[in-house]
């Protein structure tokens, strides 16, 4: 049966929202099972491509810690591929330290560097591998804060940048949306006691501590996903496969 919203302020959904559909439950359960299966095989499908992108005696730079990137590198090492990894520590949370320790335990030659040393060492690097928090509709990347600096350094030295991500992180947002980033307390960057101390020159300084960076598609050379490798320009086409047009066109 069909119903209509009559109360003031109620949202008027299209009539199809109120139609009875005997197949709805089975269709939803099938979709959920499909997503679960994709997530279970996610890392396996990505890792199978590791030796296609990581070659012998390469020096690879990664930023902070990412489970997907970590497993990607370990998969290449498990196939007897010899390479070196440079890990940016990812201040102020220093996830790169744990990343380097895990990689070294797997027999991968690993070096930890300060984030500020990225540009100085980029000329020696063969490729950069970045994690993804989200992949946007324009082919841009949302990655941990500090990743944009790494991508800019790579571009200045003509070093290819690869982003490793599952397709479940593809979203229909565009970078002009104001909800793309989160800002957290600057306490992890600056001690409050030094700010509030009498006569401090920092009293009138505004500290901004973003959680993520937006990296434009021009700085990404390739996305390695669980369904294959794609250039950023192809990401927009993938939206049609993962989202109904009614879902994502409203975000434009």
Short mmCIF file of C-alpha atoms in Angstrom, two decimals:
data_model
loop_
_atom_site.label_atom_id
_atom_site.label_comp_id
_atom_site.label_asym_id
_atom_site.label_seq_id
_atom_site.Cartn_x
_atom_site.Cartn_y
_atom_site.Cartn_z
CA UNK A 1 0.00 0.00 0.00
CA UNK A 2 1.08 3.60 -0.56
CA UNK A 3 1.37 6.25 2.14
CA UNK A 4 2.16 9.92 1.95
CA UNK A 5 3.83 12.18 4.47
CA UNK A 6 1.38 14.88 5.57
CA UNK A 7 2.87 16.37 8.73
CA UNK A 8 4.62 19.74 8.29
CA UNK A 9 8.34 19.35 7.83
CA UNK A 10 8.11 15.68 6.83
CA UNK A 11 10.23 14.55 3.91
CA UNK A 12 8.21 13.52 0.87
CA UNK A 13 9.91 10.47 -0.59
CA UNK A 14 9.07 9.18 -4.08
CA UNK A 15 6.02 6.85 -4.20
CA UNK A 16 8.26 3.83 -4.80
CA UNK A 17 9.50 4.18 -1.22
CA UNK A 18 6.04 3.28 0.08
CA UNK A 19 5.26 0.39 -2.26
CA UNK A 20 5.23 -3.14 -0.91
CA UNK A 21 7.94 -5.30 -2.44
CA UNK A 22 7.89 -9.00 -1.64
CA UNK A 23 11.42 -9.40 -3.02
CA UNK A 24 12.95 -6.61 -0.95
CA UNK A 25 14.15 -8.77 1.94
CA UNK A 26 15.88 -11.32 -0.27
CA UNK A 27 17.44 -8.59 -2.41
CA UNK A 28 18.84 -6.83 0.67
CA UNK A 29 20.19 -10.08 2.12
CA UNK A 30 21.84 -10.90 -1.19
CA UNK A 31 23.48 -7.48 -1.32
CA UNK A 32 24.75 -7.82 2.25
CA UNK A 33 26.21 -11.24 1.50
CA UNK A 34 27.92 -9.84 -1.58
CA UNK A 35 29.55 -7.07 0.47
CA UNK A 36 30.65 -9.55 3.14
CA UNK A 37 32.25 -11.82 0.54
CA UNK A 38 34.05 -8.86 -1.02
CA UNK A 39 35.46 -7.78 2.34
CA UNK A 40 36.60 -11.31 3.18
CA UNK A 41 38.60 -11.60 -0.06
CA UNK A 42 39.69 -7.97 -0.10
CA UNK A 43 43.34 -8.28 0.94
CA UNK A 44 43.82 -11.56 -0.89
CA UNK A 45 42.79 -10.00 -4.21
CA UNK A 46 44.93 -6.91 -3.65
CA UNK A 47 47.98 -8.89 -2.53
CA UNK A 48 47.90 -11.08 -5.63
CA UNK A 49 48.92 -7.98 -7.61
CA UNK A 50 51.88 -7.11 -5.38
CA UNK A 51 54.61 -8.52 -7.61
CA UNK A 52 53.19 -6.65 -10.60
CA UNK A 53 53.92 -3.35 -8.89
CA UNK A 54 56.87 -4.12 -6.61
CA UNK A 55 60.00 -5.09 -8.53
CA UNK A 56 63.41 -6.43 -7.52
CA UNK A 57 65.81 -4.07 -5.72
CA UNK A 58 63.34 -1.21 -5.61
CA UNK A 59 63.23 1.38 -2.84
CA UNK A 60 59.63 2.04 -1.82
CA UNK A 61 58.45 4.88 0.39
CA UNK A 62 55.31 4.55 2.51
CA UNK A 63 53.66 6.92 4.94
CA UNK A 64 52.64 6.07 8.52
CA UNK A 65 50.83 2.79 9.11
CA UNK A 66 48.22 1.06 7.00
CA UNK A 67 47.12 -2.56 7.27
CA UNK A 68 46.40 -2.75 3.55
CA UNK A 69 49.80 -1.35 2.54
CA UNK A 70 51.54 -3.50 5.15
CA UNK A 71 49.99 -6.72 3.86
CA UNK A 72 50.68 -5.64 0.26
CA UNK A 73 54.40 -5.29 0.99
CA UNK A 74 54.54 -8.52 2.98
CA UNK A 75 52.85 -10.40 0.14
CA UNK A 76 55.59 -9.28 -2.26
CA UNK A 77 58.28 -10.27 0.23
CA UNK A 78 56.66 -13.68 0.70
CA UNK A 79 57.11 -14.27 -3.03
CA UNK A 80 60.89 -13.79 -2.64
CA UNK A 81 60.84 -10.27 -4.07
CA UNK A 82 63.80 -8.32 -2.65
CA UNK A 83 63.22 -4.61 -2.00
CA UNK A 84 63.74 -1.89 0.58
CA UNK A 85 61.12 0.20 2.34
CA UNK A 86 61.45 3.72 3.72
CA UNK A 87 58.73 4.52 6.25
CA UNK A 88 57.79 8.08 7.15
CA UNK A 89 57.03 8.07 10.85
CA UNK A 90 53.69 9.87 10.49
CA UNK A 91 53.93 12.42 13.31
CA UNK A 92 52.30 13.21 15.68
CA UNK A 93 50.86 9.70 16.07
CA UNK A 94 54.02 7.96 14.80
CA UNK A 95 52.24 5.01 13.24
CA UNK A 96 55.28 4.55 11.00
CA UNK A 97 57.26 3.18 13.92
CA UNK A 98 54.89 0.25 14.38
CA UNK A 99 54.73 -0.19 10.60
CA UNK A 100 58.52 -0.41 10.32
CA UNK A 101 58.77 -2.87 13.20
CA UNK A 102 56.18 -5.16 11.61
CA UNK A 103 57.85 -5.04 8.18
CA UNK A 104 61.30 -5.68 9.64
CA UNK A 105 59.95 -8.69 11.52
CA UNK A 106 58.92 -10.13 8.14
CA UNK A 107 62.47 -9.82 6.81
CA UNK A 108 61.97 -6.62 4.79
CA UNK A 109 64.84 -4.12 4.89
CA UNK A 110 63.18 -1.10 6.51
CA UNK A 111 64.29 2.43 7.41
CA UNK A 112 62.29 4.95 9.45
CA UNK A 113 62.69 8.66 8.63
CA UNK A 114 61.31 11.92 9.94
CA UNK A 115 58.47 13.30 7.87
CA UNK A 116 60.56 16.40 7.20
CA UNK A 117 63.22 14.27 5.46
CA UNK A 118 60.82 13.02 2.80
CA UNK A 119 61.82 15.51 0.13
CA UNK A 120 65.54 14.97 0.72
CA UNK A 121 65.25 11.21 0.20
CA UNK A 122 62.66 11.20 -2.57
CA UNK A 123 65.30 11.24 -5.34
CA UNK A 124 66.44 7.78 -4.21
CA UNK A 125 62.92 6.32 -4.17
CA UNK A 126 61.48 4.23 -7.03
CA UNK A 127 57.81 4.56 -6.07
CA UNK A 128 55.52 5.74 -3.30
CA UNK A 129 52.68 3.60 -1.94
CA UNK A 130 49.94 5.39 -0.01
CA UNK A 131 46.91 4.10 1.91
CA UNK A 132 43.37 5.32 1.35
CA UNK A 133 40.80 6.51 3.82
CA UNK A 134 38.45 7.19 0.91
CA UNK A 135 38.56 7.43 -2.88
CA UNK A 136 36.52 10.33 -4.23
CA UNK A 137 34.42 10.57 -7.37
CA UNK A 138 36.96 12.75 -9.16
CA UNK A 139 39.73 10.19 -8.62
CA UNK A 140 41.20 12.13 -5.70
CA UNK A 141 42.39 10.45 -2.52
CA UNK A 142 41.63 11.06 1.14
CA UNK A 143 44.67 9.81 3.05
CA UNK A 144 46.28 10.34 6.48
CA UNK A 145 47.34 13.89 7.23
CA UNK A 146 50.81 14.46 5.80
CA UNK A 147 50.27 12.30 2.71
CA UNK A 148 49.77 15.34 0.48
CA UNK A 149 53.28 16.49 1.33
CA UNK A 150 54.61 13.09 0.29
CA UNK A 151 52.68 13.15 -2.99
CA UNK A 152 53.96 16.64 -3.82
CA UNK A 153 57.53 15.54 -3.11
CA UNK A 154 57.06 12.53 -5.38
CA UNK A 155 55.69 14.67 -8.20
CA UNK A 156 58.63 17.08 -7.99
CA UNK A 157 61.03 14.13 -8.45
CA UNK A 158 58.83 12.30 -11.03
CA UNK A 159 58.35 9.35 -8.68
CA UNK A 160 55.15 7.36 -9.35
CA UNK A 161 52.53 7.31 -6.59
CA UNK A 162 50.37 4.23 -6.10
CA UNK A 163 47.33 4.17 -3.80
CA UNK A 164 46.25 0.79 -2.43
CA UNK A 165 42.59 0.52 -1.51
CA UNK A 166 39.56 -1.71 -1.45
CA UNK A 167 36.68 -0.63 -3.65
CA UNK A 168 34.42 -0.35 -0.60
CA UNK A 169 36.23 2.95 0.07
CA UNK A 170 34.96 4.45 -3.18
CA UNK A 171 32.47 7.19 -2.35
CA UNK A 172 30.37 9.57 -4.50
CA UNK A 173 31.64 12.76 -2.87
CA UNK A 174 33.58 15.48 -4.66
CA UNK A 175 36.40 17.45 -3.02
CA UNK A 176 34.40 20.67 -2.78
CA UNK A 177 32.26 19.07 -0.08
CA UNK A 178 32.97 20.60 3.33
CA UNK A 179 32.46 17.36 5.26
CA UNK A 180 35.50 15.57 3.85
CA UNK A 181 37.89 16.31 6.69
CA UNK A 182 37.84 15.98 10.46
CA UNK A 183 39.71 18.22 12.84
CA UNK A 184 40.89 16.98 16.22
CA UNK A 185 42.39 18.54 19.31
CA UNK A 186 45.81 20.12 18.73
CA UNK A 187 46.95 18.66 22.04
CA UNK A 188 48.89 15.94 20.23
CA UNK A 189 50.88 18.62 18.40
CA UNK A 190 51.26 21.38 20.97
CA UNK A 191 51.31 21.12 24.76
CA UNK A 192 48.53 23.16 26.33
CA UNK A 193 50.70 24.28 29.24
CA UNK A 194 53.12 26.01 26.88
CA UNK A 195 50.24 27.81 25.18
CA UNK A 196 48.54 29.01 28.35
CA UNK A 197 51.67 30.07 30.17
CA UNK A 198 51.76 33.78 30.97
CA UNK A 199 53.16 36.00 28.26
CA UNK A 200 53.38 33.19 25.71
CA UNK A 201 53.68 34.33 22.10
CA UNK A 202 51.32 31.46 21.18
CA UNK A 203 48.30 32.79 23.05
CA UNK A 204 46.70 34.23 19.91
CA UNK A 205 47.77 31.46 17.54
CA UNK A 206 45.10 29.18 16.07
CA UNK A 207 46.21 25.55 15.74
CA UNK A 208 44.52 23.35 13.12
CA UNK A 209 45.07 19.61 13.36
CA UNK A 210 43.41 17.81 10.41
CA UNK A 211 43.02 14.05 10.43
CA UNK A 212 43.25 13.59 6.67
CA UNK A 213 44.67 15.17 3.53
CA UNK A 214 43.01 15.50 0.14
CA UNK A 215 45.34 14.48 -2.68
CA UNK A 216 44.13 15.59 -6.14
CA UNK A 217 44.03 12.97 -8.92
CA UNK A 218 46.87 14.71 -10.75
CA UNK A 219 49.25 13.50 -8.01
CA UNK A 220 48.10 9.85 -8.14
CA UNK A 221 49.39 7.59 -10.91
CA UNK A 222 47.52 4.38 -10.15
CA UNK A 223 44.94 2.84 -7.84
CA UNK A 224 45.50 -0.81 -6.95
CA UNK A 225 42.18 -2.28 -5.80
CA UNK A 226 40.67 -5.68 -5.14
CA UNK A 227 39.18 -5.70 -8.66
CA UNK A 228 42.28 -4.53 -10.52
CA UNK A 229 44.44 -1.47 -11.13
CA UNK A 230 42.95 1.75 -12.50
CA UNK A 231 44.04 5.25 -13.34
CA UNK A 232 42.31 8.06 -11.39
CA UNK A 233 40.42 9.14 -14.51
CA UNK A 234 38.59 5.79 -14.56
CA UNK A 235 37.28 6.05 -10.99
CA UNK A 236 34.27 8.08 -12.11
CA UNK A 237 33.18 5.19 -14.33
CA UNK A 238 33.36 2.77 -11.43
CA UNK A 239 30.73 4.77 -9.56
CA UNK A 240 28.11 3.48 -11.99
CA UNK A 241 28.97 -0.08 -10.98
CA UNK A 242 29.04 0.50 -7.22
CA UNK A 243 26.30 3.10 -6.80
CA UNK A 244 22.88 3.48 -8.33
CA UNK A 245 22.70 6.75 -10.27
CA UNK A 246 19.96 7.94 -7.92
CA UNK A 247 22.40 7.58 -5.02
CA UNK A 248 25.41 9.43 -6.33
CA UNK A 249 24.10 12.00 -8.80
CA UNK A 250 22.54 13.94 -5.93
CA UNK A 251 26.03 14.62 -4.56
CA UNK A 252 27.18 16.50 -7.66
#
